[in-house]
XYZ file of C-alpha atoms in Angstrom:
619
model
C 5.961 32.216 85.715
C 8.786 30.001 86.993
C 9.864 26.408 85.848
C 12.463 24.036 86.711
C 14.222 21.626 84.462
C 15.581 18.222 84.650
C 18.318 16.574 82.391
C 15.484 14.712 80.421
C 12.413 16.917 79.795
C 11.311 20.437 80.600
C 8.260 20.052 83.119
C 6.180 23.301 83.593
C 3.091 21.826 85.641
C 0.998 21.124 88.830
C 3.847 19.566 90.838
C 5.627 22.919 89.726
C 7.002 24.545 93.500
C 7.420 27.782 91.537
C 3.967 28.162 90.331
C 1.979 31.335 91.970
C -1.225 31.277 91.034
C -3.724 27.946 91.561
C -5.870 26.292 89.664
C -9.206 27.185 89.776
C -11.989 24.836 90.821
C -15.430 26.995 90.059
C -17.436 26.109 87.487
C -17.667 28.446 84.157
C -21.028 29.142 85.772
C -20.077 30.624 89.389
C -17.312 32.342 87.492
C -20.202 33.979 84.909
C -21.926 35.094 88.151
C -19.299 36.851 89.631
C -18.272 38.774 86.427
C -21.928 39.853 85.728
C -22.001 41.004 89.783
C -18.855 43.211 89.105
C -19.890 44.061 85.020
C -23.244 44.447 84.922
C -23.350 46.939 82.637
C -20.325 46.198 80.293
C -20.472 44.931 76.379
C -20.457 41.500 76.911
C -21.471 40.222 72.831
C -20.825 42.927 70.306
C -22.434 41.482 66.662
C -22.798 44.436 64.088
C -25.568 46.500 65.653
C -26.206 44.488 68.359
C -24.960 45.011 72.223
C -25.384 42.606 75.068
C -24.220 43.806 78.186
C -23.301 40.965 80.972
C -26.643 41.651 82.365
C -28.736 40.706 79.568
C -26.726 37.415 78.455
C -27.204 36.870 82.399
C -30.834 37.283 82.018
C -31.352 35.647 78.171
C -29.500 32.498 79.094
C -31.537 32.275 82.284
C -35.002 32.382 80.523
C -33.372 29.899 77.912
C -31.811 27.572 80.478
C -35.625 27.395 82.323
C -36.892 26.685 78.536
C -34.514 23.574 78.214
C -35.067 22.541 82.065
C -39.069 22.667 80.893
C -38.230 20.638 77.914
C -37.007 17.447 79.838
C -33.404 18.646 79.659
C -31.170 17.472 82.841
C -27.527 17.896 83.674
C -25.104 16.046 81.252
C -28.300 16.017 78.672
C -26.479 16.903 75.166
C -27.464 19.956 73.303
C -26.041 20.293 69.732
C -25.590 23.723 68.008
C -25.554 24.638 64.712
C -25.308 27.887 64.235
C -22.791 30.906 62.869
C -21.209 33.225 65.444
C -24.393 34.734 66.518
C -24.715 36.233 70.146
C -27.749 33.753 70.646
C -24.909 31.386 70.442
C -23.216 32.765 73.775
C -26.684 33.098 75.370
C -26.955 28.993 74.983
C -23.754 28.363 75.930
C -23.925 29.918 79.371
C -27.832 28.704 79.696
C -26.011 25.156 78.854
C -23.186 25.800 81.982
C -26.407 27.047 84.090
C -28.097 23.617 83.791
C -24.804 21.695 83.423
C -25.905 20.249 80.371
C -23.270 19.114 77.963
C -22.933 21.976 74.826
C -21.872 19.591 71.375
C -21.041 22.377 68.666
C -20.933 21.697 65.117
C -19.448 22.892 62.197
C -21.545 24.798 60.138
C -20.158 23.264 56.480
C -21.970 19.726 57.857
C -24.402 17.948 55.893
C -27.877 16.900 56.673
C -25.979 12.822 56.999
C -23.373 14.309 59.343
C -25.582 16.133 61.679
C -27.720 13.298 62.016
C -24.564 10.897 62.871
C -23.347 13.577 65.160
C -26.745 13.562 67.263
C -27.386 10.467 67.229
C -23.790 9.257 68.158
C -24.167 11.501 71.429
C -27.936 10.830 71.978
C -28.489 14.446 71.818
C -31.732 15.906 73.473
C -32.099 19.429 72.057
C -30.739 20.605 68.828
C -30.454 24.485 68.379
C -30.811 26.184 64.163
C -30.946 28.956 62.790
C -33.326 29.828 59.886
C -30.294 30.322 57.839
C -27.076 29.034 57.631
C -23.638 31.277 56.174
C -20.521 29.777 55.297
C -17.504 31.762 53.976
C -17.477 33.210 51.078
C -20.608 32.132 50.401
C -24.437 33.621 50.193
C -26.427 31.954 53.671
C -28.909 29.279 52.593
C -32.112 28.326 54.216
C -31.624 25.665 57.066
C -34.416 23.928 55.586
C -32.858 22.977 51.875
C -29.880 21.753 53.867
C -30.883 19.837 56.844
C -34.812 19.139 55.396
C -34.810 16.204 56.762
C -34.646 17.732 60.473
C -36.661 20.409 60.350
C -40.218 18.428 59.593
C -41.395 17.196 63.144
C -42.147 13.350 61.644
C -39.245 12.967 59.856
C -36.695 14.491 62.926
C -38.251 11.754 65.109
C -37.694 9.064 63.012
C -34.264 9.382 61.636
C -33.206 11.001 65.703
C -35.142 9.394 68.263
C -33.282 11.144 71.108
C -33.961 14.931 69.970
C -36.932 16.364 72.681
C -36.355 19.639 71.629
C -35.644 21.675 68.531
C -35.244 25.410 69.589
C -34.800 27.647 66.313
C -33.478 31.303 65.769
C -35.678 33.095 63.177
C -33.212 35.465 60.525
C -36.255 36.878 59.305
C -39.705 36.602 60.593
C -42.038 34.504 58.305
C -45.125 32.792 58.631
C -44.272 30.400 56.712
C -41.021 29.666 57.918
C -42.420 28.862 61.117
C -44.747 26.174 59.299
C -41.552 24.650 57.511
C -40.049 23.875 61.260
C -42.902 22.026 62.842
C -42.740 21.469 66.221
C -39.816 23.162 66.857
C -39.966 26.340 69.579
C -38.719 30.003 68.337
C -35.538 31.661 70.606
C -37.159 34.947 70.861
C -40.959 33.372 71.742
C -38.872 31.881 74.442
C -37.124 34.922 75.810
C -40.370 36.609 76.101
C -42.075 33.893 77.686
C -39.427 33.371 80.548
C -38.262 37.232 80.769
C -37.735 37.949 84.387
C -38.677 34.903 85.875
C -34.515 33.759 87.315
C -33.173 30.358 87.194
C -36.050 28.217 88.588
C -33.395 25.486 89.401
C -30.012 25.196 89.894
C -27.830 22.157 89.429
C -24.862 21.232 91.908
C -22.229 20.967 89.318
C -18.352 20.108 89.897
C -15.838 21.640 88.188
C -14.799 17.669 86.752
C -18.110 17.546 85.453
C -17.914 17.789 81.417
C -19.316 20.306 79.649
C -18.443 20.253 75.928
C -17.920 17.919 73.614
C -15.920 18.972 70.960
C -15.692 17.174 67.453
C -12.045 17.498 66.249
C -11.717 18.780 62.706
C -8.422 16.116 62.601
C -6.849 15.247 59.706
C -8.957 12.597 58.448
C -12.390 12.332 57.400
C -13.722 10.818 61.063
C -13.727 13.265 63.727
C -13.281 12.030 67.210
C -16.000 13.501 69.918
C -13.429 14.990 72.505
C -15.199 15.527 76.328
C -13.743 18.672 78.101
C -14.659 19.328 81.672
C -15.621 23.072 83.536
C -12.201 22.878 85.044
C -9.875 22.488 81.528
C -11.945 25.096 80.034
C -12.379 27.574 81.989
C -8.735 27.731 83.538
C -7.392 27.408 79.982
C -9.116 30.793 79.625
C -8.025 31.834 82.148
C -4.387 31.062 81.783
C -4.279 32.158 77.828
C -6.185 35.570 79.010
C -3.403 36.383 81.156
C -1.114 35.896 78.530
C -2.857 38.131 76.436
C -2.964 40.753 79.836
C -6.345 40.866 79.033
C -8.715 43.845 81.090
C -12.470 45.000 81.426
C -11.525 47.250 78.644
C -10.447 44.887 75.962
C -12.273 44.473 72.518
C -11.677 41.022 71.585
C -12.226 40.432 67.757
C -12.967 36.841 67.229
C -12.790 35.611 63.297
C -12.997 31.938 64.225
C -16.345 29.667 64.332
C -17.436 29.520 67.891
C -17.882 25.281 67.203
C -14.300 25.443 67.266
C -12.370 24.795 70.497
C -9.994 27.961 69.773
C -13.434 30.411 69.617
C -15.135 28.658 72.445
C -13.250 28.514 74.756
C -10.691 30.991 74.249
C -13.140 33.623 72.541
C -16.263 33.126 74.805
C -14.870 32.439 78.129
C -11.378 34.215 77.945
C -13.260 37.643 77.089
C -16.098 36.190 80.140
C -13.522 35.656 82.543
C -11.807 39.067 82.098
C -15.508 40.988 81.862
C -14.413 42.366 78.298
C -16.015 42.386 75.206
C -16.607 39.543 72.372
C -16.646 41.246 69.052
C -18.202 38.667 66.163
C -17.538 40.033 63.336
C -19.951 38.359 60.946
C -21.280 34.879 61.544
C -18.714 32.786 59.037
C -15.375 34.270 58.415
C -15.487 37.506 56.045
C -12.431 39.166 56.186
C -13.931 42.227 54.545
C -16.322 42.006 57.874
C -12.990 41.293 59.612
C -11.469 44.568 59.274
C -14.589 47.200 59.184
C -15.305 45.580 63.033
C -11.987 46.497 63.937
C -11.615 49.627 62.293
C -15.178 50.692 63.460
C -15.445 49.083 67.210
C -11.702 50.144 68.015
C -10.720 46.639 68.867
C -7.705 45.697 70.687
C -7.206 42.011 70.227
C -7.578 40.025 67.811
C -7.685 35.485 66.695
C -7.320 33.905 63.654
C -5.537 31.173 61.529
C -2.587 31.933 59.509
C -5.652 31.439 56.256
C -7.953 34.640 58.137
C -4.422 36.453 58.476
C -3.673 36.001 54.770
C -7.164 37.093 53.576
C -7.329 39.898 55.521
C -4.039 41.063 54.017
C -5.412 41.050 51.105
C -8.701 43.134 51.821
C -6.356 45.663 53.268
C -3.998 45.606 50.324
C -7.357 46.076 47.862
C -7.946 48.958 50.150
C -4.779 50.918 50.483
C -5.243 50.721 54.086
C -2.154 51.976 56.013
C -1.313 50.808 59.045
C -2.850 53.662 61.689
C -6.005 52.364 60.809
C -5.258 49.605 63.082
C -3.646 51.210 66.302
C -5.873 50.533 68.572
C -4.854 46.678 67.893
C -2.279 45.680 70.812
C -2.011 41.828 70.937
C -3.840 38.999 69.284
C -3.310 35.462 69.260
C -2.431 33.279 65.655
C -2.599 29.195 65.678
C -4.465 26.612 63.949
C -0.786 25.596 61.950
C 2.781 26.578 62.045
C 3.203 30.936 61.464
C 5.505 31.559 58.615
C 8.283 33.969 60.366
C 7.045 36.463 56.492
C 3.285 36.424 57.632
C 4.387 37.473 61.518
C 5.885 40.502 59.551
C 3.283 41.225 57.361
C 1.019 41.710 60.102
C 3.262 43.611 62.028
C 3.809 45.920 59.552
C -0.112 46.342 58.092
C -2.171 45.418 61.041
C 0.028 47.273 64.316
C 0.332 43.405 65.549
C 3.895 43.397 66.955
C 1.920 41.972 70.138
C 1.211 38.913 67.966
C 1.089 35.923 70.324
C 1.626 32.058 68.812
C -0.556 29.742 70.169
C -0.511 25.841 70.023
C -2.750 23.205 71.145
C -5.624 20.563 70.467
C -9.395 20.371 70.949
C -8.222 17.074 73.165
C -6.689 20.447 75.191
C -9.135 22.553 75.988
C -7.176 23.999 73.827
C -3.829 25.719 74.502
C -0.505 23.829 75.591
C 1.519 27.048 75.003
C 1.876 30.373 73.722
C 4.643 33.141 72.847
C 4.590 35.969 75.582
C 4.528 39.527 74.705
C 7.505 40.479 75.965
C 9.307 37.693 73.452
C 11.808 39.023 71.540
C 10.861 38.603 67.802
C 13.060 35.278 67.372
C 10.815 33.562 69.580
C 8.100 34.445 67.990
C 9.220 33.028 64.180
C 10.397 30.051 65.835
C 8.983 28.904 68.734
C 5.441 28.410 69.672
C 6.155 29.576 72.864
C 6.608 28.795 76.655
C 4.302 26.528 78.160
C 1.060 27.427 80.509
C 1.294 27.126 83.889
C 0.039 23.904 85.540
C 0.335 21.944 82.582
C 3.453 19.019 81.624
C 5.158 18.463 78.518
C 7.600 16.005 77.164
C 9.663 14.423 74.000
C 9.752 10.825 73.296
C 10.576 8.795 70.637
C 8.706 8.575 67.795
C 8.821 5.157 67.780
C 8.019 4.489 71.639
C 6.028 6.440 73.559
C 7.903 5.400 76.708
C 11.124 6.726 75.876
C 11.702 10.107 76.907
C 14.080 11.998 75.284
C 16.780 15.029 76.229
C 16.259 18.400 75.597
C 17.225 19.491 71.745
C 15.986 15.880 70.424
C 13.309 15.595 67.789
C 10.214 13.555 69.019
C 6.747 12.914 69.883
C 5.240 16.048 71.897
C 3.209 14.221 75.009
C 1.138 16.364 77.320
C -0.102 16.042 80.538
C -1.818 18.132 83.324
C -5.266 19.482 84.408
C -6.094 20.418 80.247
C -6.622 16.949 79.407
C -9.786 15.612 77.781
C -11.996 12.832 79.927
C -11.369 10.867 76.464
C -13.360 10.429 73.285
C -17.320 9.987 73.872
C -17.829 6.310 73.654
C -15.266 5.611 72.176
C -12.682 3.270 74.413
C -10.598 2.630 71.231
C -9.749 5.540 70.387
C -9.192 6.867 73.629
C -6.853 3.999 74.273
C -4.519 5.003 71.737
C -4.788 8.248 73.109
C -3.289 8.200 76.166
C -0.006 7.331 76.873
C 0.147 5.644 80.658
C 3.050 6.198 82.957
C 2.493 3.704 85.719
C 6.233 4.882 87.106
C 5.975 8.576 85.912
C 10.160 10.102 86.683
C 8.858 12.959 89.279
C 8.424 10.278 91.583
C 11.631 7.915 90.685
C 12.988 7.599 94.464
C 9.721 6.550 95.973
C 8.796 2.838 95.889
C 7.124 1.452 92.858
C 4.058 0.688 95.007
C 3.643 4.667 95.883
C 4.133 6.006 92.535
C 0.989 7.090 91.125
C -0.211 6.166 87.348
C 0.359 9.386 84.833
C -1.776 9.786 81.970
C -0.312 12.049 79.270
C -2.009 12.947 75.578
C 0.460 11.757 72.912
C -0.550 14.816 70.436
C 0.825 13.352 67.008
C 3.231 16.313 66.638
C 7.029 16.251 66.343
C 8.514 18.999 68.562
C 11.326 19.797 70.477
C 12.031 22.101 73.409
C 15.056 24.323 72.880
C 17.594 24.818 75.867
C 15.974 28.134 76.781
C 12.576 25.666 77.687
C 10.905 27.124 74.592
C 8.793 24.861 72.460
C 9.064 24.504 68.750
C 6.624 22.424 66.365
C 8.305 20.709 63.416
C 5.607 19.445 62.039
C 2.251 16.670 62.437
C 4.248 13.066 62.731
C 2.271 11.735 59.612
C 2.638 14.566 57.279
C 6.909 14.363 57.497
C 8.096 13.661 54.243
C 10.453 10.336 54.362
C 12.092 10.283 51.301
C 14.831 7.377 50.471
C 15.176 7.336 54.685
C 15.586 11.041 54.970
C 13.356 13.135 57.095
C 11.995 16.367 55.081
C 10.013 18.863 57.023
C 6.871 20.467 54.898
C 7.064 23.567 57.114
C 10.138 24.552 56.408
C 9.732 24.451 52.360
C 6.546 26.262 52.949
C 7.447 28.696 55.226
C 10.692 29.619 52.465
C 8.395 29.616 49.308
C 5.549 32.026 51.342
C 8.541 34.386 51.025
C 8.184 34.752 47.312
C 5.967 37.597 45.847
C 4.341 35.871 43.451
C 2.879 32.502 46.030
C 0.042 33.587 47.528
C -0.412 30.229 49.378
C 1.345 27.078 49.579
C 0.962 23.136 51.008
C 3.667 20.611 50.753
C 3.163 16.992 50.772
C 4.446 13.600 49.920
C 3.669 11.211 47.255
C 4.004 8.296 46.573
C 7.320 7.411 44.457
C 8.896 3.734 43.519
C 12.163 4.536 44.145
C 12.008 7.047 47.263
C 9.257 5.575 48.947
C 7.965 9.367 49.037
C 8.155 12.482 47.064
C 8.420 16.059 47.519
C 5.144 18.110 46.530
C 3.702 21.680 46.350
C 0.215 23.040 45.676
C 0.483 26.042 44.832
C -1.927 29.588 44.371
C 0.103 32.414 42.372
C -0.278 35.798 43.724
C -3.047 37.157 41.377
C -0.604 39.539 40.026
C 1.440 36.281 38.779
C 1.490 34.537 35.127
C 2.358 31.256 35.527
C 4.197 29.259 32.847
C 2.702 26.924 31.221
C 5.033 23.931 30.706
C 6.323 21.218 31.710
C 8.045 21.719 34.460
C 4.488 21.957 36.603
C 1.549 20.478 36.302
C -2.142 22.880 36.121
C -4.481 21.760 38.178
C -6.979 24.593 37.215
C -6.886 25.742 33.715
C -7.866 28.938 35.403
C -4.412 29.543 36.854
C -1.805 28.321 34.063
C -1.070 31.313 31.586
C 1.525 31.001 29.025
C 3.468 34.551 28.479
C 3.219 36.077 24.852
C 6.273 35.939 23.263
C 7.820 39.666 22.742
C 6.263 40.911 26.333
C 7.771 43.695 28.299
C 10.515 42.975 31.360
C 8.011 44.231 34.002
C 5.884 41.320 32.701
C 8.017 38.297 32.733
C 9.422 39.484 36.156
C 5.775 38.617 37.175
C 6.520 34.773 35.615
C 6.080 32.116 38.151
C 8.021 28.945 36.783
C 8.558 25.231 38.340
C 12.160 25.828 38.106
C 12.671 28.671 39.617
C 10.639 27.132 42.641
C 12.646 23.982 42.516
C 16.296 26.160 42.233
C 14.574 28.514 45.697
C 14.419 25.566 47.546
C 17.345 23.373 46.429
C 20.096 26.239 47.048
C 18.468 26.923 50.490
C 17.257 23.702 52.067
C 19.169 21.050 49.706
C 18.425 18.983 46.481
C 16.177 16.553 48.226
C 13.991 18.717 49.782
C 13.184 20.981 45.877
C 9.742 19.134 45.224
C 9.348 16.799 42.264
C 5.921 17.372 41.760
C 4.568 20.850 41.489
C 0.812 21.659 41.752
C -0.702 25.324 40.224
C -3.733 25.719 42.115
C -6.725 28.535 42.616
C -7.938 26.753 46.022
C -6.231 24.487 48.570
C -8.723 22.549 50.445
C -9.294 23.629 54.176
C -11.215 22.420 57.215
C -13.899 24.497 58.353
C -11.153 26.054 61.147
C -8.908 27.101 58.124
C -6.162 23.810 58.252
C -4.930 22.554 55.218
C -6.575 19.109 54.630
C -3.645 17.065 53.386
C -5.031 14.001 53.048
C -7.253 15.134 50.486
C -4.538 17.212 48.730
C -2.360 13.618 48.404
C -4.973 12.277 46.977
C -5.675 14.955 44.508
C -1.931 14.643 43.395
C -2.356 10.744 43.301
C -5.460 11.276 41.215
C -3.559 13.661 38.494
C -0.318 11.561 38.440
C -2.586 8.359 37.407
C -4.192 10.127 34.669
C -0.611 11.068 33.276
C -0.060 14.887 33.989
C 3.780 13.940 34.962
C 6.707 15.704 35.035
């Protein structure tokens, strides 16, 4: 991969002349064909005990795409999905890209309100269940006590007027199950019903047509509904795959939710694209799962979120694993936040993953901007996110106007543009607005005439960043979540990516707070390693009376070495990053709130802090 830089901003992108390969302009469905002509017979889903060779989600997705074509259901119709990472969840994806109608997932973790504002904000005509519904950590639950109000036939059409179809996947076979979802049709009925019969009808569908809508999990509590087209999917895919050198042979281990843009569309059509196999593990994130399907199905790649990483540390810690249980792990790809450089070697040294690619993007993305290669040296790797894909443009401008571009090595807003780019924000002209930045004299084109230069749209992402002189790209940190305190610039990243060193953090989130004489305030939530007694004093304030433990006077040395203090946090950071950045406030905590994707929800962690500083618990 080639690139070629200008004094002002490192472009890697369609006008590249050193780019080899072209974009591809198939739809996900011609390329699903192909790979099922040349794979018929290879692992295409791999769920526990279940196999599904190319042929059979070929097949299953035809007899479910003539089901939904039955049902009413056109090209750009919406179908929602709720459901785990099932392989029925594949087989409606690709019956979805068959009929070209528009696949919405949702998260799992949404409630019976939410799922109704999702389908009814996108007029959705099918909505697809499951009998039972699993989040992490957590025992499933029938769909029925969660979502009740969908599942009876009078009450669906009511409160969702646009819903035609509910199609359900039964856990367990019940009688009366099937009389709780009235009206609705049953996945496997269908299967048998349409076995055999072929696509009936096929759409003419363009590669600019959209085909997911993706609700970002954001950092606030309104998710935007993001429209991504055949051609930003599946050459994302396509792109990251080769990245990963991805082959026929490959195992690809995917912890992720599927709803997510990093599981869709890099777990389902990166392994589809190569013809290899997609390895769901359970159907919400289990890291105990986790490591018995790698250990067990001999995978060789693996995703996950710097969260999955940490749990599944742990499980293998609890289990004495050593590290040759992993080898037949070459690469995998990490992103969702910013990698601490002492997690990268963690799993290096546990889990075999010295292939450990970065990743970075956006659902607005389709999803990846960039990744680390793997033949990085390991200081790219802890401090870089990597080198940008082909075909797609990136630059810095100030944070405070999005039409000044900055140099190389300058702090700034990260703006991308290219092929990747969402169509905008379903119905929402707002929000898509303030979006997109518009070049109307974009700088490849500075010596032609004003009245030939062509309007460039670019995605202003929220994220500070720089690119480093060697054109690789390195995240500082989301805009809004920089720490300004008394008019200096603190970077949460960098105090959590120091204190993740210590033995006794487990997990860490820094944020600001509100202060009358700094504007903002440093702050960490903190979860002790479990092998840590914290001190309880006041240097630190206990947000769980679970955590705090106050140390028995008289105890041995090898037990106060295991003492977690405020101070000793504070001193860690203020000899290494400076006085102003040691936090003020610190947190104890035994959970730090996450989106469904594993981010750390900051919003709701300042207001936590805001909550206990107003009810005294200062200081």
């Amino acid at each position: 991969m080639g690139c070629y830089v200008k004094d002002y901003v490192l472009y890697l992108g369609e006008t590249n002349p050193l780019e080899k390969e072209p974009l591809v302009e198939e739809t996900i469905a011609h390329r699903l064909a192909a790979v099922v002509a040349k794979y018929p017979s290879r692992i295409a889903v791999l769920t526990g005990e279940r196999k599904l060779t190319y042929k059979q989600v070929d097949e299953q997705s035809d007899a479910i795409a003539n089901f939904l074509s039955d049902s009413g259901i056109r090209a750009s119709d919406r179908v929602a999905i709720c459901l785990g990472n099932l392989a029925e969840y594949v087989v409606v994806i690709y019956a979805c890209v068959k009929l070209g109608a528009v696949v919405v997932p949702m998260s799992t973790a949404y409630t019976e309100v939410q799922i109704v504002s999702v389908i009814n904000h996108i007029t959705a005509s099918c909505l697809v269940l499951s009998t039972d519904i699993s989040l992490p950590y957590k025992a499933p639950k029938p769909a029925n006590e969660l979502f009740g109000g969908l599942v009876l036939e009078e009450e669906r059409i009511r409160r969702t007027p646009s819903l035609k179809q509910l199609l359900v996947i039964e856990k367990t076979p019940s009688t009366h199950t099937r009389q709780i979802f009235s009206g609705a049709a049953w996945f496997h009925d269908v299967l048998k019903e349409y076995h055999g019969k072929g696509l009936k009808k096929r759409t003419m569908l363009q590669s600019s047509d959209i085909i997911n809508i993706q609700f970002t999990s954001g950092t606030t509590s309104t998710p935007k509904a993001a429209c991504l087209t055949h051609k930003g999917l599946l050459n994302n895919a396509i792109l990251v795959g080769d990245r990963l050198k991805l082959t026929e042979l490959d195992i690809l281990c995917c912890a992720p939710p599927i709803y997510h843009a990093f599981a869709f569309s890099l777990g389902v059509f990166s392994t589809m694209a190569f013809g290899c196999a997609l390895l769901l593990p359970s159907e919400s994130f289990n890291p105990i799962a986790v490591i018995d399907s790698i250990i067990e199905h001999n995978a060789t790649v693996v995703y996950g979120v710097p969260t999955m990483f940490l749990a599944e540390l742990e499980e293998i810690d609890k289990r004495s694993l050593d590290k040759s249980a992993f080898s037949s792990l070459r690469t995998g790809l990490i992103g969702g936040s910013i990698v601490p450089p002492v997690l990268r070697a963690k799993l290096k040294e546990k889990m075999n993953l010295s292939g450990l690619l970065n990743m970075y993007g956006m659902t607005e993305l389709s999803p990846t901007v960039c990744t680390t290669c793997l033949e990085d040296e390991i200081e790219k790797h802890h401090n870089t996110v990597g080198a940008v894909l082909p075909h797609t443009e990136i630059k810095i401008v100030s944070r405070d106007d999005c039409h000044q571009t900055l140099r190389r090595g300058e702090r700034g807003e990260l703006l991308i543009g290219g092929y990747l780019l969402m169509k905008g924000y379903w119905e929402d002209e707002k929000r898509t607005s303030e979006a997109f930045a518009i070049d109307n004299s974009q700088q490849t084109s500075s010596d032609e005439p004003s009245s030939a230069r062509k309007q460039k749209v670019w995605l202003r992402t929220g994220d500070e960043a720089v690119i480093r002189p060697d054109g690789m790209l390195k995240i500082t940190g989301r805009i809004k979540d920089i720490i300004i305190r008394g008019g200096e610039n603190i970077y949460p990243s960098e105090i959590e990516n120091l204190l993740l060193q210590h033995k006794l953090i487990s997990s860490i989130a820094v944020v600001g707070l509100p202060d009358d004489r700094y504007g903002e305030i440093v702050s960490a939530f903190i979860i002790p390693h479990e092998d840590a007694v914290v001190s309880q004093s006041s240097d630190a304030i206990d947000l769980d009376s679970r955590v705090a433990l106050k140390p028995p006077s008289g105890m041995c040395n090898q037990f106060l070495q295991n003492v977690l203090t405020g101070d000793e946090i504070r001193d860690m950071v203020r000899v290494t990053l400076g006085r102003s950045s040691a936090p003020k406030y610190i947190f104890w905590a035994s959970q730090i709130p996450l989106t469904a994707t594993g981010k750390t929800e900051k919003y709701k962690l300042k207001e936590i802090g805001q909550a206990a500083l107003k009810r005294g618990l200062k200081t």
